[in-house]
JSON list of N, CA and C in Angstrom, two decimals:
[
{"chain": "A", "resi": 209, "resn": "MET", "atom": "N", "xyz": [-1.89, 15.89, -29.80]},
{"chain": "A", "resi": 209, "resn": "MET", "atom": "CA", "xyz": [-0.71, 16.58, -29.31]},
{"chain": "A", "resi": 209, "resn": "MET", "atom": "C", "xyz": [-0.98, 17.08, -27.88]},
{"chain": "A", "resi": 210, "resn": "THR", "atom": "N", "xyz": [-0.02, 16.97, -27.02]},
{"chain": "A", "resi": 210, "resn": "THR", "atom": "CA", "xyz": [-0.18, 17.37, -25.62]},
{"chain": "A", "resi": 210, "resn": "THR", "atom": "C", "xyz": [0.09, 18.86, -25.47]},
{"chain": "A", "resi": 211, "resn": "ASP", "atom": "N", "xyz": [-0.79, 19.54, -24.77]},
{"chain": "A", "resi": 211, "resn": "ASP", "atom": "CA", "xyz": [-0.64, 20.97, -24.49]},
{"chain": "A", "resi": 211, "resn": "ASP", "atom": "C", "xyz": [0.16, 21.12, -23.20]},
{"chain": "A", "resi": 212, "resn": "TRP", "atom": "N", "xyz": [1.48, 21.02, -23.30]},
{"chain": "A", "resi": 212, "resn": "TRP", "atom": "CA", "xyz": [2.35, 21.03, -22.12]},
{"chain": "A", "resi": 212, "resn": "TRP", "atom": "C", "xyz": [2.25, 22.32, -21.34]},
{"chain": "A", "resi": 213, "resn": "GLN", "atom": "N", "xyz": [2.09, 23.44, -22.05]},
{"chain": "A", "resi": 213, "resn": "GLN", "atom": "CA", "xyz": [2.01, 24.73, -21.36]},
{"chain": "A", "resi": 213, "resn": "GLN", "atom": "C", "xyz": [0.77, 24.78, -20.46]},
{"chain": "A", "resi": 214, "resn": "ARG", "atom": "N", "xyz": [-0.37, 24.28, -20.96]},
{"chain": "A", "resi": 214, "resn": "ARG", "atom": "CA", "xyz": [-1.59, 24.24, -20.16]},
{"chain": "A", "resi": 214, "resn": "ARG", "atom": "C", "xyz": [-1.40, 23.31, -18.96]},
{"chain": "A", "resi": 215, "resn": "LEU", "atom": "N", "xyz": [-0.77, 22.16, -19.17]},
{"chain": "A", "resi": 215, "resn": "LEU", "atom": "CA", "xyz": [-0.55, 21.22, -18.08]},
{"chain": "A", "resi": 215, "resn": "LEU", "atom": "C", "xyz": [0.36, 21.80, -16.99]},
{"chain": "A", "resi": 216, "resn": "GLU", "atom": "N", "xyz": [1.37, 22.53, -17.39]},
{"chain": "A", "resi": 216, "resn": "GLU", "atom": "CA", "xyz": [2.30, 23.11, -16.41]},
{"chain": "A", "resi": 216, "resn": "GLU", "atom": "C", "xyz": [1.63, 24.15, -15.52]},
{"chain": "A", "resi": 217, "resn": "THR", "atom": "N", "xyz": [0.57, 24.78, -16.02]},
{"chain": "A", "resi": 217, "resn": "THR", "atom": "CA", "xyz": [-0.10, 25.82, -15.23]},
{"chain": "A", "resi": 217, "resn": "THR", "atom": "C", "xyz": [-1.28, 25.30, -14.42]},
{"chain": "A", "resi": 218, "resn": "MET", "atom": "N", "xyz": [-1.60, 24.01, -14.56]},
{"chain": "A", "resi": 218, "resn": "MET", "atom": "CA", "xyz": [-2.74, 23.43, -13.84]},
{"chain": "A", "resi": 218, "resn": "MET", "atom": "C", "xyz": [-2.42, 23.23, -12.37]},
{"chain": "A", "resi": 219, "resn": "ASN", "atom": "N", "xyz": [-3.45, 23.39, -11.55]},
{"chain": "A", "resi": 219, "resn": "ASN", "atom": "CA", "xyz": [-3.37, 23.05, -10.13]},
{"chain": "A", "resi": 219, "resn": "ASN", "atom": "C", "xyz": [-3.98, 21.67, -9.95]},
{"chain": "A", "resi": 220, "resn": "ASP", "atom": "N", "xyz": [-3.75, 21.05, -8.78]},
{"chain": "A", "resi": 220, "resn": "ASP", "atom": "CA", "xyz": [-4.35, 19.75, -8.50]},
{"chain": "A", "resi": 220, "resn": "ASP", "atom": "C", "xyz": [-5.87, 19.81, -8.61]},
{"chain": "A", "resi": 221, "resn": "GLU", "atom": "N", "xyz": [-6.46, 20.93, -8.20]},
{"chain": "A", "resi": 221, "resn": "GLU", "atom": "CA", "xyz": [-7.91, 21.08, -8.23]},
{"chain": "A", "resi": 221, "resn": "GLU", "atom": "C", "xyz": [-8.46, 21.09, -9.65]},
{"chain": "A", "resi": 222, "resn": "ASP", "atom": "N", "xyz": [-7.62, 21.42, -10.63]},
{"chain": "A", "resi": 222, "resn": "ASP", "atom": "CA", "xyz": [-8.05, 21.48, -12.03]},
{"chain": "A", "resi": 222, "resn": "ASP", "atom": "C", "xyz": [-8.13, 20.11, -12.70]},
{"chain": "A", "resi": 223, "resn": "ILE", "atom": "N", "xyz": [-7.60, 19.10, -12.05]},
{"chain": "A", "resi": 223, "resn": "ILE", "atom": "CA", "xyz": [-7.54, 17.76, -12.64]},
{"chain": "A", "resi": 223, "resn": "ILE", "atom": "C", "xyz": [-8.85, 17.03, -12.38]},
{"chain": "A", "resi": 224, "resn": "ASP", "atom": "N", "xyz": [-9.47, 16.52, -13.44]},
{"chain": "A", "resi": 224, "resn": "ASP", "atom": "CA", "xyz": [-10.72, 15.77, -13.33]},
{"chain": "A", "resi": 224, "resn": "ASP", "atom": "C", "xyz": [-10.41, 14.31, -13.03]},
{"chain": "A", "resi": 225, "resn": "LEU", "atom": "N", "xyz": [-10.68, 13.90, -11.80]},
{"chain": "A", "resi": 225, "resn": "LEU", "atom": "CA", "xyz": [-10.43, 12.53, -11.38]},
{"chain": "A", "resi": 225, "resn": "LEU", "atom": "C", "xyz": [-11.72, 11.71, -11.26]},
{"chain": "A", "resi": 226, "resn": "SER", "atom": "N", "xyz": [-12.78, 12.19, -11.87]},
{"chain": "A", "resi": 226, "resn": "SER", "atom": "CA", "xyz": [-14.08, 11.53, -11.72]},
{"chain": "A", "resi": 226, "resn": "SER", "atom": "C", "xyz": [-14.08, 10.10, -12.24]},
{"chain": "A", "resi": 227, "resn": "ASP", "atom": "N", "xyz": [-13.25, 9.79, -13.23]},
{"chain": "A", "resi": 227, "resn": "ASP", "atom": "CA", "xyz": [-13.21, 8.42, -13.77]},
{"chain": "A", "resi": 227, "resn": "ASP", "atom": "C", "xyz": [-12.04, 7.62, -13.22]},
{"chain": "A", "resi": 228, "resn": "CYS", "atom": "N", "xyz": [-11.35, 8.18, -12.23]},
{"chain": "A", "resi": 228, "resn": "CYS", "atom": "CA", "xyz": [-10.19, 7.52, -11.64]},
{"chain": "A", "resi": 228, "resn": "CYS", "atom": "C", "xyz": [-10.24, 7.69, -10.12]},
{"chain": "A", "resi": 229, "resn": "PRO", "atom": "N", "xyz": [-10.86, 6.75, -9.41]},
{"chain": "A", "resi": 229, "resn": "PRO", "atom": "CA", "xyz": [-11.01, 6.93, -7.96]},
{"chain": "A", "resi": 229, "resn": "PRO", "atom": "C", "xyz": [-9.66, 6.95, -7.25]},
{"chain": "A", "resi": 230, "resn": "GLU", "atom": "N", "xyz": [-9.62, 7.66, -6.14]},
{"chain": "A", "resi": 230, "resn": "GLU", "atom": "CA", "xyz": [-8.41, 7.74, -5.33]},
{"chain": "A", "resi": 230, "resn": "GLU", "atom": "C", "xyz": [-8.07, 6.35, -4.78]},
{"chain": "A", "resi": 231, "resn": "VAL", "atom": "N", "xyz": [-6.79, 6.02, -4.81]},
{"chain": "A", "resi": 231, "resn": "VAL", "atom": "CA", "xyz": [-6.35, 4.72, -4.29]},
{"chain": "A", "resi": 231, "resn": "VAL", "atom": "C", "xyz": [-6.21, 4.84, -2.78]},
{"chain": "A", "resi": 232, "resn": "THR", "atom": "N", "xyz": [-6.96, 4.01, -2.07]},
{"chain": "A", "resi": 232, "resn": "THR", "atom": "CA", "xyz": [-6.92, 4.02, -0.61]},
{"chain": "A", "resi": 232, "resn": "THR", "atom": "C", "xyz": [-5.79, 3.10, -0.14]},
{"chain": "A", "resi": 233, "resn": "PRO", "atom": "N", "xyz": [-5.34, 3.24, 1.11]},
{"chain": "A", "resi": 233, "resn": "PRO", "atom": "CA", "xyz": [-4.32, 2.32, 1.63]},
{"chain": "A", "resi": 233, "resn": "PRO", "atom": "C", "xyz": [-4.77, 0.87, 1.54]},
{"chain": "A", "resi": 234, "resn": "GLU", "atom": "N", "xyz": [-6.08, 0.63, 1.73]},
{"chain": "A", "resi": 234, "resn": "GLU", "atom": "CA", "xyz": [-6.59, -0.74, 1.65]},
{"chain": "A", "resi": 234, "resn": "GLU", "atom": "C", "xyz": [-6.45, -1.29, 0.23]},
{"chain": "A", "resi": 235, "resn": "MET", "atom": "N", "xyz": [-6.75, -0.46, -0.77]},
{"chain": "A", "resi": 235, "resn": "MET", "atom": "CA", "xyz": [-6.63, -0.89, -2.16]},
{"chain": "A", "resi": 235, "resn": "MET", "atom": "C", "xyz": [-5.16, -1.18, -2.50]},
{"chain": "A", "resi": 236, "resn": "PHE", "atom": "N", "xyz": [-4.26, -0.32, -2.02]},
{"chain": "A", "resi": 236, "resn": "PHE", "atom": "CA", "xyz": [-2.84, -0.50, -2.27]},
{"chain": "A", "resi": 236, "resn": "PHE", "atom": "C", "xyz": [-2.35, -1.80, -1.64]},
{"chain": "A", "resi": 237, "resn": "ALA", "atom": "N", "xyz": [-2.75, -2.02, -0.41]},
{"chain": "A", "resi": 237, "resn": "ALA", "atom": "CA", "xyz": [-2.32, -3.23, 0.30]},
{"chain": "A", "resi": 237, "resn": "ALA", "atom": "C", "xyz": [-2.82, -4.49, -0.41]},
{"chain": "A", "resi": 238, "resn": "LYS", "atom": "N", "xyz": [-4.05, -4.46, -0.86]},
{"chain": "A", "resi": 238, "resn": "LYS", "atom": "CA", "xyz": [-4.63, -5.61, -1.55]},
{"chain": "A", "resi": 238, "resn": "LYS", "atom": "C", "xyz": [-3.87, -5.88, -2.86]},
{"chain": "A", "resi": 239, "resn": "ALA", "atom": "N", "xyz": [-3.49, -4.84, -3.56]},
{"chain": "A", "resi": 239, "resn": "ALA", "atom": "CA", "xyz": [-2.76, -5.01, -4.82]},
{"chain": "A", "resi": 239, "resn": "ALA", "atom": "C", "xyz": [-1.39, -5.63, -4.57]},
{"chain": "A", "resi": 240, "resn": "ILE", "atom": "N", "xyz": [-0.71, -5.21, -3.51]},
{"chain": "A", "resi": 240, "resn": "ILE", "atom": "CA", "xyz": [0.60, -5.76, -3.19]},
{"chain": "A", "resi": 240, "resn": "ILE", "atom": "C", "xyz": [0.48, -7.25, -2.88]},
{"chain": "A", "resi": 241, "resn": "VAL", "atom": "N", "xyz": [-0.51, -7.62, -2.09]},
{"chain": "A", "resi": 241, "resn": "VAL", "atom": "CA", "xyz": [-0.68, -9.01, -1.68]},
{"chain": "A", "resi": 241, "resn": "VAL", "atom": "C", "xyz": [-1.06, -9.87, -2.88]},
{"chain": "A", "resi": 242, "resn": "LYS", "atom": "N", "xyz": [-1.96, -9.40, -3.73]},
{"chain": "A", "resi": 242, "resn": "LYS", "atom": "CA", "xyz": [-2.43, -10.19, -4.86]},
{"chain": "A", "resi": 242, "resn": "LYS", "atom": "C", "xyz": [-1.34, -10.47, -5.88]},
{"chain": "A", "resi": 243, "resn": "ARG", "atom": "N", "xyz": [-0.40, -9.57, -6.03]},
{"chain": "A", "resi": 243, "resn": "ARG", "atom": "CA", "xyz": [0.62, -9.82, -7.04]},
{"chain": "A", "resi": 243, "resn": "ARG", "atom": "C", "xyz": [1.75, -10.70, -6.51]},
{"chain": "A", "resi": 244, "resn": "GLY", "atom": "N", "xyz": [1.61, -11.19, -5.31]},
{"chain": "A", "resi": 244, "resn": "GLY", "atom": "CA", "xyz": [2.59, -12.12, -4.76]},
{"chain": "A", "resi": 244, "resn": "GLY", "atom": "C", "xyz": [3.49, -11.50, -3.72]},
{"chain": "A", "resi": 245, "resn": "GLY", "atom": "N", "xyz": [3.24, -10.28, -3.37]},
{"chain": "A", "resi": 245, "resn": "GLY", "atom": "CA", "xyz": [4.02, -9.64, -2.32]},
{"chain": "A", "resi": 245, "resn": "GLY", "atom": "C", "xyz": [5.35, -9.11, -2.81]},
{"chain": "A", "resi": 246, "resn": "LEU", "atom": "N", "xyz": [6.05, -8.50, -1.91]},
{"chain": "A", "resi": 246, "resn": "LEU", "atom": "CA", "xyz": [7.36, -7.94, -2.20]},
{"chain": "A", "resi": 246, "resn": "LEU", "atom": "C", "xyz": [8.42, -8.98, -1.89]},
{"chain": "A", "resi": 247, "resn": "PRO", "atom": "N", "xyz": [9.64, -8.79, -2.42]},
{"chain": "A", "resi": 247, "resn": "PRO", "atom": "CA", "xyz": [10.71, -9.75, -2.11]},
{"chain": "A", "resi": 247, "resn": "PRO", "atom": "C", "xyz": [10.93, -9.88, -0.60]},
{"chain": "A", "resi": 248, "resn": "VAL", "atom": "N", "xyz": [11.23, -11.08, -0.19]},
{"chain": "A", "resi": 248, "resn": "VAL", "atom": "CA", "xyz": [11.44, -11.35, 1.23]},
{"chain": "A", "resi": 248, "resn": "VAL", "atom": "C", "xyz": [12.80, -10.77, 1.66]},
{"chain": "A", "resi": 249, "resn": "ALA", "atom": "N", "xyz": [12.78, -10.04, 2.78]},
{"chain": "A", "resi": 249, "resn": "ALA", "atom": "CA", "xyz": [14.02, -9.48, 3.31]},
{"chain": "A", "resi": 249, "resn": "ALA", "atom": "C", "xyz": [14.89, -10.62, 3.85]},
{"chain": "A", "resi": 250, "resn": "LYS", "atom": "N", "xyz": [16.18, -10.49, 3.67]},
{"chain": "A", "resi": 250, "resn": "LYS", "atom": "CA", "xyz": [17.11, -11.53, 4.12]},
{"chain": "A", "resi": 250, "resn": "LYS", "atom": "C", "xyz": [17.28, -11.54, 5.64]},
{"chain": "A", "resi": 251, "resn": "ASN", "atom": "N", "xyz": [17.30, -10.37, 6.24]},
{"chain": "A", "resi": 251, "resn": "ASN", "atom": "CA", "xyz": [17.52, -10.28, 7.69]},
{"chain": "A", "resi": 251, "resn": "ASN", "atom": "C", "xyz": [16.21, -9.96, 8.39]},
{"chain": "A", "resi": 252, "resn": "LYS", "atom": "N", "xyz": [15.75, -10.87, 9.19]},
{"chain": "A", "resi": 252, "resn": "LYS", "atom": "CA", "xyz": [14.52, -10.66, 9.94]},
{"chain": "A", "resi": 252, "resn": "LYS", "atom": "C", "xyz": [14.84, -10.62, 11.43]},
{"chain": "A", "resi": 253, "resn": "ALA", "atom": "N", "xyz": [14.08, -9.80, 12.14]},
{"chain": "A", "resi": 253, "resn": "ALA", "atom": "CA", "xyz": [14.24, -9.70, 13.58]},
{"chain": "A", "resi": 253, "resn": "ALA", "atom": "C", "xyz": [12.95, -10.15, 14.24]},
{"chain": "A", "resi": 254, "resn": "GLN", "atom": "N", "xyz": [13.09, -10.94, 15.29]},
{"chain": "A", "resi": 254, "resn": "GLN", "atom": "CA", "xyz": [11.92, -11.37, 16.04]},
{"chain": "A", "resi": 254, "resn": "GLN", "atom": "C", "xyz": [11.60, -10.30, 17.07]},
{"chain": "A", "resi": 255, "resn": "ILE", "atom": "N", "xyz": [10.34, -9.84, 17.08]},
{"chain": "A", "resi": 255, "resn": "ILE", "atom": "CA", "xyz": [9.91, -8.78, 18.00]},
{"chain": "A", "resi": 255, "resn": "ILE", "atom": "C", "xyz": [8.58, -9.16, 18.63]},
{"chain": "A", "resi": 256, "resn": "THR", "atom": "N", "xyz": [8.20, -8.41, 19.62]},
{"chain": "A", "resi": 256, "resn": "THR", "atom": "CA", "xyz": [6.86, -8.49, 20.17]},
{"chain": "A", "resi": 256, "resn": "THR", "atom": "C", "xyz": [6.15, -7.22, 19.72]},
{"chain": "A", "resi": 257, "resn": "LEU", "atom": "N", "xyz": [5.00, -7.40, 19.08]},
{"chain": "A", "resi": 257, "resn": "LEU", "atom": "CA", "xyz": [4.27, -6.27, 18.52]},
{"chain": "A", "resi": 257, "resn": "LEU", "atom": "C", "xyz": [2.81, -6.37, 18.94]},
{"chain": "A", "resi": 258, "resn": "ARG", "atom": "N", "xyz": [2.27, -5.30, 19.48]},
{"chain": "A", "resi": 258, "resn": "ARG", "atom": "CA", "xyz": [0.87, -5.31, 19.89]},
{"chain": "A", "resi": 258, "resn": "ARG", "atom": "C", "xyz": [0.02, -4.83, 18.72]},
{"chain": "A", "resi": 259, "resn": "ILE", "atom": "N", "xyz": [-0.92, -5.69, 18.32]},
{"chain": "A", "resi": 259, "resn": "ILE", "atom": "CA", "xyz": [-1.83, -5.40, 17.21]},
{"chain": "A", "resi": 259, "resn": "ILE", "atom": "C", "xyz": [-3.24, -5.61, 17.73]},
{"chain": "A", "resi": 260, "resn": "ASP", "atom": "N", "xyz": [-4.15, -4.76, 17.28]},
{"chain": "A", "resi": 260, "resn": "ASP", "atom": "CA", "xyz": [-5.55, -4.94, 17.68]},
{"chain": "A", "resi": 260, "resn": "ASP", "atom": "C", "xyz": [-5.98, -6.36, 17.35]},
{"chain": "A", "resi": 261, "resn": "SER", "atom": "N", "xyz": [-6.71, -6.97, 18.29]},
{"chain": "A", "resi": 261, "resn": "SER", "atom": "CA", "xyz": [-7.06, -8.38, 18.13]},
{"chain": "A", "resi": 261, "resn": "SER", "atom": "C", "xyz": [-7.91, -8.64, 16.89]},
{"chain": "A", "resi": 262, "resn": "ASP", "atom": "N", "xyz": [-8.80, -7.71, 16.54]},
{"chain": "A", "resi": 262, "resn": "ASP", "atom": "CA", "xyz": [-9.62, -7.93, 15.35]},
{"chain": "A", "resi": 262, "resn": "ASP", "atom": "C", "xyz": [-8.78, -7.89, 14.08]},
{"chain": "A", "resi": 263, "resn": "VAL", "atom": "N", "xyz": [-7.75, -7.05, 14.08]},
{"chain": "A", "resi": 263, "resn": "VAL", "atom": "CA", "xyz": [-6.85, -6.98, 12.92]},
{"chain": "A", "resi": 263, "resn": "VAL", "atom": "C", "xyz": [-6.07, -8.29, 12.79]},
{"chain": "A", "resi": 264, "resn": "LEU", "atom": "N", "xyz": [-5.52, -8.77, 13.91]},
{"chain": "A", "resi": 264, "resn": "LEU", "atom": "CA", "xyz": [-4.77, -10.03, 13.89]},
{"chain": "A", "resi": 264, "resn": "LEU", "atom": "C", "xyz": [-5.67, -11.20, 13.50]},
{"chain": "A", "resi": 265, "resn": "ASP", "atom": "N", "xyz": [-6.89, -11.22, 14.04]},
{"chain": "A", "resi": 265, "resn": "ASP", "atom": "CA", "xyz": [-7.83, -12.29, 13.69]},
{"chain": "A", "resi": 265, "resn": "ASP", "atom": "C", "xyz": [-8.12, -12.30, 12.19]},
{"chain": "A", "resi": 266, "resn": "TRP", "atom": "N", "xyz": [-8.27, -11.10, 11.62]},
{"chain": "A", "resi": 266, "resn": "TRP", "atom": "CA", "xyz": [-8.54, -11.03, 10.17]},
{"chain": "A", "resi": 266, "resn": "TRP", "atom": "C", "xyz": [-7.36, -11.59, 9.38]},
{"chain": "A", "resi": 267, "resn": "PHE", "atom": "N", "xyz": [-6.15, -11.18, 9.73]},
{"chain": "A", "resi": 267, "resn": "PHE", "atom": "CA", "xyz": [-4.98, -11.70, 9.01]},
{"chain": "A", "resi": 267, "resn": "PHE", "atom": "C", "xyz": [-4.88, -13.21, 9.16]},
{"chain": "A", "resi": 268, "resn": "LYS", "atom": "N", "xyz": [-5.10, -13.71, 10.36]},
{"chain": "A", "resi": 268, "resn": "LYS", "atom": "CA", "xyz": [-5.04, -15.16, 10.56]},
{"chain": "A", "resi": 268, "resn": "LYS", "atom": "C", "xyz": [-6.10, -15.88, 9.74]},
{"chain": "A", "resi": 269, "resn": "SER", "atom": "N", "xyz": [-7.26, -15.27, 9.57]},
{"chain": "A", "resi": 269, "resn": "SER", "atom": "CA", "xyz": [-8.34, -15.89, 8.80]},
{"chain": "A", "resi": 269, "resn": "SER", "atom": "C", "xyz": [-8.01, -16.00, 7.32]},
{"chain": "A", "resi": 270, "resn": "GLN", "atom": "N", "xyz": [-6.98, -15.29, 6.88]},
{"chain": "A", "resi": 270, "resn": "GLN", "atom": "CA", "xyz": [-6.57, -15.34, 5.48]},
{"chain": "A", "resi": 270, "resn": "GLN", "atom": "C", "xyz": [-5.77, -16.59, 5.16]},
{"chain": "A", "resi": 271, "resn": "GLY", "atom": "N", "xyz": [-5.39, -17.33, 6.21]},
{"chain": "A", "resi": 271, "resn": "GLY", "atom": "CA", "xyz": [-4.69, -18.60, 6.00]},
{"chain": "A", "resi": 271, "resn": "GLY", "atom": "C", "xyz": [-3.20, -18.51, 6.27]},
{"chain": "A", "resi": 272, "resn": "ARG", "atom": "N", "xyz": [-2.50, -19.57, 5.85]},
{"chain": "A", "resi": 272, "resn": "ARG", "atom": "CA", "xyz": [-1.05, -19.65, 6.07]},
{"chain": "A", "resi": 272, "resn": "ARG", "atom": "C", "xyz": [-0.34, -18.43, 5.51]},
{"chain": "A", "resi": 273, "resn": "GLY", "atom": "N", "xyz": [0.73, -18.05, 6.17]},
{"chain": "A", "resi": 273, "resn": "GLY", "atom": "CA", "xyz": [1.56, -16.95, 5.70]},
{"chain": "A", "resi": 273, "resn": "GLY", "atom": "C", "xyz": [1.08, -15.58, 6.13]},
{"chain": "A", "resi": 274, "resn": "TYR", "atom": "N", "xyz": [0.22, -15.53, 7.14]},
{"chain": "A", "resi": 274, "resn": "TYR", "atom": "CA", "xyz": [-0.32, -14.23, 7.55]},
{"chain": "A", "resi": 274, "resn": "TYR", "atom": "C", "xyz": [0.77, -13.31, 8.09]},
{"chain": "A", "resi": 275, "resn": "GLN", "atom": "N", "xyz": [1.81, -13.86, 8.74]},
{"chain": "A", "resi": 275, "resn": "GLN", "atom": "CA", "xyz": [2.89, -13.01, 9.24]},
{"chain": "A", "resi": 275, "resn": "GLN", "atom": "C", "xyz": [3.69, -12.43, 8.08]},
{"chain": "A", "resi": 276, "resn": "THR", "atom": "N", "xyz": [3.92, -13.22, 7.05]},
{"chain": "A", "resi": 276, "resn": "THR", "atom": "CA", "xyz": [4.62, -12.73, 5.86]},
{"chain": "A", "resi": 276, "resn": "THR", "atom": "C", "xyz": [3.78, -11.67, 5.18]},
{"chain": "A", "resi": 277, "resn": "GLN", "atom": "N", "xyz": [2.47, -11.86, 5.16]},
{"chain": "A", "resi": 277, "resn": "GLN", "atom": "CA", "xyz": [1.57, -10.88, 4.56]},
{"chain": "A", "resi": 277, "resn": "GLN", "atom": "C", "xyz": [1.64, -9.55, 5.32]},
{"chain": "A", "resi": 278, "resn": "ILE", "atom": "N", "xyz": [1.63, -9.62, 6.64]},
{"chain": "A", "resi": 278, "resn": "ILE", "atom": "CA", "xyz": [1.74, -8.40, 7.46]},
{"chain": "A", "resi": 278, "resn": "ILE", "atom": "C", "xyz": [3.07, -7.71, 7.16]},
{"chain": "A", "resi": 279, "resn": "ASN", "atom": "N", "xyz": [4.16, -8.49, 7.09]},
{"chain": "A", "resi": 279, "resn": "ASN", "atom": "CA", "xyz": [5.48, -7.92, 6.80]},
{"chain": "A", "resi": 279, "resn": "ASN", "atom": "C", "xyz": [5.49, -7.24, 5.43]},
{"chain": "A", "resi": 280, "resn": "SER", "atom": "N", "xyz": [4.88, -7.88, 4.43]},
{"chain": "A", "resi": 280, "resn": "SER", "atom": "CA", "xyz": [4.83, -7.31, 3.08]},
{"chain": "A", "resi": 280, "resn": "SER", "atom": "C", "xyz": [4.07, -6.00, 3.06]},
{"chain": "A", "resi": 281, "resn": "LEU", "atom": "N", "xyz": [2.98, -5.94, 3.80]},
{"chain": "A", "resi": 281, "resn": "LEU", "atom": "CA", "xyz": [2.20, -4.70, 3.85]},
{"chain": "A", "resi": 281, "resn": "LEU", "atom": "C", "xyz": [2.97, -3.59, 4.56]},
{"chain": "A", "resi": 282, "resn": "LEU", "atom": "N", "xyz": [3.66, -3.94, 5.63]},
{"chain": "A", "resi": 282, "resn": "LEU", "atom": "CA", "xyz": [4.48, -2.94, 6.33]},
{"chain": "A", "resi": 282, "resn": "LEU", "atom": "C", "xyz": [5.61, -2.44, 5.42]},
{"chain": "A", "resi": 283, "resn": "ARG", "atom": "N", "xyz": [6.22, -3.34, 4.66]},
{"chain": "A", "resi": 283, "resn": "ARG", "atom": "CA", "xyz": [7.29, -2.95, 3.74]},
{"chain": "A", "resi": 283, "resn": "ARG", "atom": "C", "xyz": [6.75, -2.04, 2.63]},
{"chain": "A", "resi": 284, "resn": "ALA", "atom": "N", "xyz": [5.58, -2.38, 2.09]},
{"chain": "A", "resi": 284, "resn": "ALA", "atom": "CA", "xyz": [4.96, -1.55, 1.04]},
{"chain": "A", "resi": 284, "resn": "ALA", "atom": "C", "xyz": [4.67, -0.15, 1.58]},
{"chain": "A", "resi": 285, "resn": "TYR", "atom": "N", "xyz": [4.18, -0.08, 2.80]},
{"chain": "A", "resi": 285, "resn": "TYR", "atom": "CA", "xyz": [3.90, 1.22, 3.43]},
{"chain": "A", "resi": 285, "resn": "TYR", "atom": "C", "xyz": [5.21, 2.00, 3.58]},
{"chain": "A", "resi": 286, "resn": "MET", "atom": "N", "xyz": [6.26, 1.34, 4.04]},
{"chain": "A", "resi": 286, "resn": "MET", "atom": "CA", "xyz": [7.55, 1.98, 4.22]},
{"chain": "A", "resi": 286, "resn": "MET", "atom": "C", "xyz": [8.09, 2.51, 2.88]},
{"chain": "A", "resi": 287, "resn": "GLU", "atom": "N", "xyz": [8.05, 1.66, 1.85]},
{"chain": "A", "resi": 287, "resn": "GLU", "atom": "CA", "xyz": [8.56, 2.04, 0.53]},
{"chain": "A", "resi": 287, "resn": "GLU", "atom": "C", "xyz": [7.78, 3.20, -0.06]},
{"chain": "A", "resi": 288, "resn": "ALA", "atom": "N", "xyz": [6.48, 3.23, 0.17]},
{"chain": "A", "resi": 288, "resn": "ALA", "atom": "CA", "xyz": [5.64, 4.30, -0.37]},
{"chain": "A", "resi": 288, "resn": "ALA", "atom": "C", "xyz": [5.93, 5.65, 0.28]},
{"chain": "A", "resi": 289, "resn": "ARG", "atom": "N", "xyz": [6.53, 5.61, 1.46]},
{"chain": "A", "resi": 289, "resn": "ARG", "atom": "CA", "xyz": [6.79, 6.86, 2.19]},
{"chain": "A", "resi": 289, "resn": "ARG", "atom": "C", "xyz": [8.25, 7.30, 2.14]},
{"chain": "A", "resi": 290, "resn": "LYS", "atom": "N", "xyz": [9.07, 6.60, 1.38]},
{"chain": "A", "resi": 290, "resn": "LYS", "atom": "CA", "xyz": [10.48, 6.98, 1.27]},
{"chain": "A", "resi": 290, "resn": "LYS", "atom": "C", "xyz": [10.64, 8.20, 0.40]}
]
């Protein structure tokens, strides 16, 4: 049986997360990409975007679809912050 009254009075510091590591942005991004990404947006805009060269090189090294992968990660970040 769940002790709802005890749970309602707990602070974040009272929660034992030792067996559940914090999800980092990198872990979240990897999970989104591995499950096949998010649905493709119907309306796309062509832009010029400056990205650190090592970041772009890494995405390109992942193979075809690196621009779609970048878009999916940006969308996941946006959705997580809504």
